[in-house]
Each structure stands twice: as structure tokens, then as C-alpha cells.
């Protein structure tokens, strides 16, 4: 039997309405903040991601779904959206049409990671990117949007962690200090961290190995080496968060796994989803557009993982949305009236009501069971003496009240259903 690929999920009907509700919440929230939706292709040239995210990152060096197409081009299924949005900005000169571009997206992403709870190979993100301003207000706005959405879902077991990576110059200076600190400990580092020492030294902070963690415990921190302007930027972000009632903690070891970041980085983690606890992550990336061949355009953004978010909701028993019930389920009393019933059903549907009927010529009892299964608000009986008298019998399923309508008075019946 052919099965879905490991790390991918079917979102079945019993779940997909939740996805739609969540997507509606995202669309609505983004529109309150005046973000416009962008949709980019599922695959891009591999070079976009290797240049944008960084060759030394785990995503690029280990996790991308890359393949050569029939024309010999190396393509990659998008592992994240920031590089794609940056590419689209450059390609369509969006920065020339508008000085500030506020964009958002909801899209599948692909990374060949080891699957586990909350970590998949095809997963979905929603996120936002603002391109064209260095204002720290926008760094804060990213965190606030994510926090607002999580709050509307009524998630509580959350922690907002923020940090600043400053500008390249202070970061390079700091990397030297970190090297000096780590050199005497080099032989005690894990093999992975030895590699990172050469190619991406900041990521040693992310190591889960105890031997690395005990060495990093006393390492100098980047935040202590920030230049004055970066510190001021960071302080403003913090002040805006405080004024917006977003509780946060500064985590000076939060370095994040993508190379494009500068200044603010952040994550929102949940205590309700196990080890893959980051519900969202983001930060500022003032150098990315230039690195991809565009004019310098500063940017900041975030992305949240939808699967993890829904898992957190499930574990906290919140966002218990119910699927919309049917308005009407038609109970057919005489099988020979099938086509009349079908016509009535169509008429109601075309008036914008949710209506269904039995297609399997089942017993009345079985039809009533279906009506209950769909939690239909009304049942409409077609057939029997009423129908012979030119009438429909409409029954309100919650109160049990019954109403008779002339078959010529569809309008009257529709009004009753709508009220
Ligand atoms: P990221 O931290 O790689 O950042 O991913 C953001 C979120 O996507 C994570 O916090 C997590 O919830 C979800 N996620 C990531 N990988 C997986 C996976 N394998 N399975 C399930 N969920 C996952 C970015 O992608 C950046 N583009 C965020 C950003 C936007 N920075 C600036 N702008």
C-alpha cells in the first residue's frame, strides 16, 4: 500500500475546519494591522536559499529538499518564506512602488528534519515581513501580532524570549571574544560544536549537549558587546513591548538558526508541546535584500508553525471551535419524490443555506440519524400527507417546533430558517 511520506500529514475533514478558523483569525488580524497577503511559488532556485539563509545553517546544509529538474536547474522546495519574499520584493521592485511593504503569508514549508511530535517534513507557517524601515516599532509589532494571535487562541503557557544580535561589526568583534573564550575548551566540545566553532560559532549556544552547555554557561554574551545604537534600538523594542502589555524575557543566548538576522531576534515558546516548543520565531534582517542582489532595504519578520500551534491548543484545551452545523437536512418520505427534493435542496443552497439530503435511499430512521450527525438546525420533510396538500413540514431540531409552508412559499420558509 502506498502511504504518505514520513513527516507529512493528511489534514482530514475532522481537523481541516480548525485550520480554516485559524487561517481566518490570521487573515483578520493581519488586515487589522494592514498587512497584505503574498503568495510565492512552492519551489525556487536553490541558490536563493543557500545565499539568503546561509550555507552553514542546518536548514541549508542538511535539511533542504533540493533536486535537479529536467533542464538541469537546481531547485528547492521552500524551507521558509523570508528569502522568497525578499526575492519577490527585488524582482517586482516593490520597494520602488511603496517605501514600506507590509506583507504576510500562510503556506506549506519543507525541511528534511527527523520527524517527531511537533516536527514535520511538510509543515505550515503563517508569518509577516515588513520591508523598508529600521524602526524598532516594527520589531515590536512583529512580536505583538504573534502574541495577539496566540492570545485570541487563549493560549496561556507561553514565554516570549527576545535578544539582540546588534550590527555586523559588533557581532564580528564578539565572535573573536567568543573564540578566545572557547579555545582553551575546544577539545571538550562535542563534535558538532567543534564544527560550528569554525563555521557558525554563535550556534554553539543552541547545542543540547551537556558538555557544550556547561562550557557555554560562562561564555561572554553578545549583548554585552552591543554598540550604543543597537542597545538603544533594543531598549526601544523592550519599552514598546512593555507599553503593549506583552510580557517578555531577555534571553541573551537566543541566536536562532538562520544567518540573516541582526538586531532583534525573538521566539515565543510554549510549555504545552514538549521539546519542539518554539511556536514562532523571527527577527530583523537589514542585510538580506542586499545580499540577494537588491538595493539595501531593511526588514523584520516572524513565522509561526501552525501544526505546533494547534497542538498547543489541543494540549491546553483551548480553541475548541465547532464546525458550522447544517441549516437544513431534507428527510425524504417518498423515494419517488427524489427529484422534487433535489430541486428544493438546490433552491435553498442557492439562497446561501447549508443543506444536504440522503443520496442512498435510506430509511427515514437512517436519514434522521444523518440529520443529527450533521447537527442540522432544521429538518425538512418532503412527502406524506403534507406534500400531497402542497405543503412542506419544517421542524426546528433544538426546540421540536414544527411549521407548515406552502410549497409555493419558499421565501417564507427561508425567512424562518434564517431568523
Ligand atoms: P524558523 O524558526 O525556522 O524561522 O521557523 C518558524 C517556526 O516554524 C518555528 O518556530 C516552528 O513553529 C515552525 N517550524 C519550523 N520547522 C518546523 C518543522 N520541521 N515542523 C513543524 N514546525 C516547524 C523561519 O522560518 C523564519 N523565516 C522566520 C522569520 C520570518 N524571520 C524573519 N522573518
mmCIF file of N, CA and C in Angstrom, residues 98-171:
data_model
loop_
_atom_site.group_PDB
_atom_site.id
_atom_site.type_symbol
_atom_site.label_atom_id
_atom_site.label_comp_id
_atom_site.label_asym_id
_atom_site.label_seq_id
_atom_site.Cartn_x
_atom_site.Cartn_y
_atom_site.Cartn_z
ATOM 1 N N UNK A 98 6.475 51.371 -3.304
ATOM 2 C CA UNK A 98 5.962 51.701 -1.981
ATOM 3 C C UNK A 98 7.138 51.682 -1.019
ATOM 4 N N UNK A 99 7.288 52.714 -0.180
ATOM 5 C CA UNK A 99 8.511 52.732 0.642
ATOM 6 C C UNK A 99 8.451 51.701 1.765
ATOM 7 N N UNK A 100 7.244 51.385 2.213
ATOM 8 C CA UNK A 100 7.127 50.359 3.250
ATOM 9 C C UNK A 100 6.194 49.258 2.760
ATOM 10 N N UNK A 101 6.687 48.044 2.675
ATOM 11 C CA UNK A 101 5.867 46.909 2.262
ATOM 12 C C UNK A 101 5.590 46.019 3.467
ATOM 13 N N UNK A 102 4.293 45.904 3.805
ATOM 14 C CA UNK A 102 3.903 45.065 4.948
ATOM 15 C C UNK A 102 3.183 43.848 4.380
ATOM 16 N N UNK A 103 3.833 42.699 4.448
ATOM 17 C CA UNK A 103 3.323 41.505 3.764
ATOM 18 C C UNK A 103 3.122 40.358 4.754
ATOM 19 N N UNK A 104 2.153 39.498 4.437
ATOM 20 C CA UNK A 104 2.004 38.286 5.259
ATOM 21 C C UNK A 104 1.688 37.089 4.375
ATOM 22 N N UNK A 105 1.796 35.896 4.964
ATOM 23 C CA UNK A 105 1.600 34.667 4.190
ATOM 24 C C UNK A 105 1.122 33.536 5.085
ATOM 25 N N UNK A 106 0.500 32.562 4.432
ATOM 26 C CA UNK A 106 0.173 31.273 5.072
ATOM 27 C C UNK A 106 0.567 30.240 4.025
ATOM 28 N N UNK A 107 1.482 29.338 4.364
ATOM 29 C CA UNK A 107 1.998 28.472 3.302
ATOM 30 C C UNK A 107 2.659 27.212 3.865
ATOM 31 N N UNK A 108 2.642 26.129 3.074
ATOM 32 C CA UNK A 108 3.432 24.964 3.477
ATOM 33 C C UNK A 108 4.928 25.211 3.284
ATOM 34 N N UNK A 109 5.740 24.573 4.109
ATOM 35 C CA UNK A 109 7.207 24.660 4.028
ATOM 36 C C UNK A 109 7.748 23.233 4.103
ATOM 37 N N UNK A 110 8.993 23.061 3.692
ATOM 38 C CA UNK A 110 9.551 21.712 3.585
ATOM 39 C C UNK A 110 10.968 21.671 4.158
ATOM 40 N N UNK A 111 11.182 20.794 5.119
ATOM 41 C CA UNK A 111 12.539 20.591 5.647
ATOM 42 C C UNK A 111 12.694 19.112 5.980
ATOM 43 N N UNK A 112 13.820 18.550 5.563
ATOM 44 C CA UNK A 112 14.022 17.123 5.843
ATOM 45 C C UNK A 112 14.652 16.965 7.221
ATOM 46 N N UNK A 113 13.831 17.194 8.245
ATOM 47 C CA UNK A 113 14.294 17.031 9.620
ATOM 48 C C UNK A 113 13.851 15.669 10.115
ATOM 49 N N UNK A 114 14.407 15.256 11.279
ATOM 50 C CA UNK A 114 13.968 13.984 11.860
ATOM 51 C C UNK A 114 12.571 14.191 12.447
ATOM 52 N N UNK A 115 11.552 13.480 11.904
ATOM 53 C CA UNK A 115 10.190 13.747 12.382
ATOM 54 C C UNK A 115 10.025 13.358 13.854
ATOM 55 N N UNK A 116 9.298 14.145 14.580
ATOM 56 C CA UNK A 116 8.906 13.834 15.959
ATOM 57 C C UNK A 116 7.706 14.714 16.287
ATOM 58 N N UNK A 117 7.177 14.597 17.514
ATOM 59 C CA UNK A 117 5.987 15.401 17.840
ATOM 60 C C UNK A 117 6.300 16.873 17.594
ATOM 61 N N UNK A 118 5.493 17.519 16.774
ATOM 62 C CA UNK A 118 5.685 18.952 16.520
ATOM 63 C C UNK A 118 6.776 19.266 15.500
ATOM 64 N N UNK A 119 7.375 18.224 14.904
ATOM 65 C CA UNK A 119 8.388 18.497 13.875
ATOM 66 C C UNK A 119 8.105 17.625 12.658
ATOM 67 N N UNK A 120 7.870 18.270 11.538
ATOM 68 C CA UNK A 120 7.448 17.555 10.337
ATOM 69 C C UNK A 120 8.316 17.928 9.151
ATOM 70 N N UNK A 121 8.125 17.187 8.060
ATOM 71 C CA UNK A 121 8.913 17.484 6.852
ATOM 72 C C UNK A 121 8.141 18.392 5.906
ATOM 73 N N UNK A 122 6.830 18.245 5.897
ATOM 74 C CA UNK A 122 5.997 19.314 5.326
ATOM 75 C C UNK A 122 5.207 19.882 6.494
ATOM 76 N N UNK A 123 5.413 21.166 6.768
ATOM 77 C CA UNK A 123 4.659 21.817 7.837
ATOM 78 C C UNK A 123 4.154 23.147 7.284
ATOM 79 N N UNK A 124 3.389 23.859 8.095
ATOM 80 C CA UNK A 124 2.774 25.088 7.592
ATOM 81 C C UNK A 124 3.120 26.261 8.501
ATOM 82 N N UNK A 125 3.405 27.364 7.880
ATOM 83 C CA UNK A 125 3.686 28.574 8.656
ATOM 84 C C UNK A 125 2.724 29.675 8.248
ATOM 85 N N UNK A 126 2.387 30.551 9.214
ATOM 86 C CA UNK A 126 1.925 31.864 8.818
ATOM 87 C C UNK A 126 2.952 32.839 9.346
ATOM 88 N N UNK A 127 3.077 33.958 8.674
ATOM 89 C CA UNK A 127 4.101 34.892 9.114
ATOM 90 C C UNK A 127 3.936 36.228 8.446
ATOM 91 N N UNK A 128 4.779 37.167 8.850
ATOM 92 C CA UNK A 128 4.716 38.513 8.276
ATOM 93 C C UNK A 128 6.135 39.020 8.052
ATOM 94 N N UNK A 129 6.292 39.860 7.055
ATOM 95 C CA UNK A 129 7.577 40.500 6.780
ATOM 96 C C UNK A 129 7.291 41.970 6.475
ATOM 97 N N UNK A 130 8.054 42.860 7.114
ATOM 98 C CA UNK A 130 7.933 44.294 6.794
ATOM 99 C C UNK A 130 9.242 44.723 6.184
ATOM 100 N N UNK A 131 9.188 45.302 4.994
ATOM 101 C CA UNK A 131 10.413 45.680 4.301
ATOM 102 C C UNK A 131 10.423 47.171 4.035
ATOM 103 N N UNK A 132 11.509 47.835 4.470
ATOM 104 C CA UNK A 132 11.626 49.257 4.160
ATOM 105 C C UNK A 132 11.795 50.165 5.354
ATOM 106 N N UNK A 133 11.948 49.632 6.551
ATOM 107 C CA UNK A 133 12.127 50.526 7.702
ATOM 108 C C UNK A 133 13.004 49.872 8.770
ATOM 109 N N UNK A 134 13.797 50.724 9.428
ATOM 110 C CA UNK A 134 14.617 50.222 10.536
ATOM 111 C C UNK A 134 13.967 50.513 11.881
ATOM 112 N N UNK A 135 12.740 51.019 11.849
ATOM 113 C CA UNK A 135 12.106 51.423 13.110
ATOM 114 C C UNK A 135 11.943 50.241 14.068
ATOM 115 N N UNK A 136 12.417 50.428 15.305
ATOM 116 C CA UNK A 136 12.230 49.358 16.308
ATOM 117 C C UNK A 136 10.759 49.105 16.629
ATOM 118 N N UNK A 137 9.894 50.082 16.277
ATOM 119 C CA UNK A 137 8.451 49.863 16.474
ATOM 120 C C UNK A 137 7.997 48.624 15.712
ATOM 121 N N UNK A 138 8.613 48.419 14.539
ATOM 122 C CA UNK A 138 8.197 47.278 13.712
ATOM 123 C C UNK A 138 8.735 45.961 14.270
ATOM 124 N N UNK A 139 9.920 45.992 14.892
ATOM 125 C CA UNK A 139 10.416 44.772 15.558
ATOM 126 C C UNK A 139 9.377 44.356 16.603
ATOM 127 N N UNK A 140 8.936 45.388 17.368
ATOM 128 C CA UNK A 140 7.953 45.106 18.422
ATOM 129 C C UNK A 140 6.625 44.668 17.809
ATOM 130 N N UNK A 141 6.243 45.306 16.697
ATOM 131 C CA UNK A 141 4.945 44.970 16.081
ATOM 132 C C UNK A 141 4.887 43.486 15.682
ATOM 133 N N UNK A 142 6.021 42.947 15.211
ATOM 134 C CA UNK A 142 6.048 41.526 14.837
ATOM 135 C C UNK A 142 5.691 40.647 16.036
ATOM 136 N N UNK A 143 6.326 40.967 17.170
ATOM 137 C CA UNK A 143 6.093 40.161 18.377
ATOM 138 C C UNK A 143 4.650 40.341 18.849
ATOM 139 N N UNK A 144 4.152 41.581 18.720
ATOM 140 C CA UNK A 144 2.794 41.876 19.190
ATOM 141 C C UNK A 144 1.754 41.145 18.340
ATOM 142 N N UNK A 145 1.958 41.111 17.018
ATOM 143 C CA UNK A 145 0.992 40.399 16.148
ATOM 144 C C UNK A 145 0.923 38.925 16.556
ATOM 145 N N UNK A 146 2.114 38.309 16.678
ATOM 146 C CA UNK A 146 2.144 36.885 17.048
ATOM 147 C C UNK A 146 1.464 36.701 18.403
ATOM 148 N N UNK A 147 1.790 37.578 19.334
ATOM 149 C CA UNK A 147 1.244 37.458 20.688
ATOM 150 C C UNK A 147 -0.278 37.643 20.690
ATOM 151 N N UNK A 148 -0.763 38.596 19.887
ATOM 152 C CA UNK A 148 -2.218 38.841 19.777
ATOM 153 C C UNK A 148 -2.936 37.593 19.274
ATOM 154 N N UNK A 149 -2.347 36.958 18.265
ATOM 155 C CA UNK A 149 -2.984 35.763 17.707
ATOM 156 C C UNK A 149 -2.992 34.638 18.746
ATOM 157 N N UNK A 150 -1.872 34.469 19.440
ATOM 158 C CA UNK A 150 -1.815 33.410 20.458
ATOM 159 C C UNK A 150 -2.805 33.711 21.588
ATOM 160 N N UNK A 151 -2.944 34.999 21.920
ATOM 161 C CA UNK A 151 -3.871 35.386 22.994
ATOM 162 C C UNK A 151 -5.312 35.129 22.566
ATOM 163 N N UNK A 152 -5.629 35.414 21.289
ATOM 164 C CA UNK A 152 -7.002 35.162 20.812
ATOM 165 C C UNK A 152 -7.312 33.668 20.850
ATOM 166 N N UNK A 153 -6.294 32.843 20.680
ATOM 167 C CA UNK A 153 -6.492 31.399 20.771
ATOM 168 C C UNK A 153 -6.642 30.956 22.227
ATOM 169 N N UNK A 154 -6.379 31.900 23.142
ATOM 170 C CA UNK A 154 -6.448 31.669 24.590
ATOM 171 C C UNK A 154 -5.341 30.756 25.097
ATOM 172 N N UNK A 155 -4.205 30.747 24.390
ATOM 173 C CA UNK A 155 -3.049 30.008 24.895
ATOM 174 C C UNK A 155 -2.454 30.794 26.061
ATOM 175 N N UNK A 156 -2.052 30.075 27.111
ATOM 176 C CA UNK A 156 -1.520 30.797 28.273
ATOM 177 C C UNK A 156 -0.090 30.389 28.627
ATOM 178 N N UNK A 157 0.248 29.147 28.342
ATOM 179 C CA UNK A 157 1.540 28.644 28.811
ATOM 180 C C UNK A 157 2.668 29.096 27.864
ATOM 181 N N UNK A 158 2.856 30.416 27.766
ATOM 182 C CA UNK A 158 3.756 30.976 26.754
ATOM 183 C C UNK A 158 4.886 31.779 27.375
ATOM 184 N N UNK A 159 5.995 31.821 26.661
ATOM 185 C CA UNK A 159 7.095 32.686 27.070
ATOM 186 C C UNK A 159 7.611 33.404 25.832
ATOM 187 N N UNK A 160 7.708 34.719 25.892
ATOM 188 C CA UNK A 160 8.279 35.473 24.781
ATOM 189 C C UNK A 160 9.744 35.737 25.134
ATOM 190 N N UNK A 161 10.637 35.219 24.291
ATOM 191 C CA UNK A 161 12.080 35.437 24.543
ATOM 192 C C UNK A 161 12.618 36.376 23.491
ATOM 193 N N UNK A 162 13.368 37.379 23.913
ATOM 194 C CA UNK A 162 13.945 38.287 22.928
ATOM 195 C C UNK A 162 15.445 38.461 23.177
ATOM 196 N N UNK A 163 16.139 38.844 22.129
ATOM 197 C CA UNK A 163 17.570 39.088 22.245
ATOM 198 C C UNK A 163 17.950 40.092 21.163
ATOM 199 N N UNK A 164 19.161 40.625 21.261
ATOM 200 C CA UNK A 164 19.651 41.459 20.172
ATOM 201 C C UNK A 164 20.996 40.946 19.686
ATOM 202 N N UNK A 165 21.127 40.830 18.378
ATOM 203 C CA UNK A 165 22.406 40.409 17.781
ATOM 204 C C UNK A 165 23.193 41.623 17.301
ATOM 205 N N UNK A 166 22.624 42.824 17.469
ATOM 206 C CA UNK A 166 23.337 44.048 17.089
ATOM 207 C C UNK A 166 23.650 44.114 15.603
ATOM 208 N N UNK A 167 24.713 44.871 15.291
ATOM 209 C CA UNK A 167 25.097 45.022 13.884
ATOM 210 C C UNK A 167 26.305 44.124 13.591
ATOM 211 N N UNK A 168 26.617 43.940 12.310
ATOM 212 C CA UNK A 168 27.671 43.004 11.912
ATOM 213 C C UNK A 168 28.995 43.308 12.616
ATOM 214 N N UNK A 169 29.372 44.606 12.664
ATOM 215 C CA UNK A 169 30.688 44.963 13.225
ATOM 216 C C UNK A 169 30.818 44.489 14.674
ATOM 217 N N UNK A 170 29.800 44.802 15.496
ATOM 218 C CA UNK A 170 29.920 44.412 16.908
ATOM 219 C C UNK A 170 29.839 42.889 17.041
ATOM 220 N N UNK A 171 29.085 42.271 16.132
ATOM 221 C CA UNK A 171 28.959 40.809 16.196
ATOM 222 C C UNK A 171 30.277 40.138 15.840
#
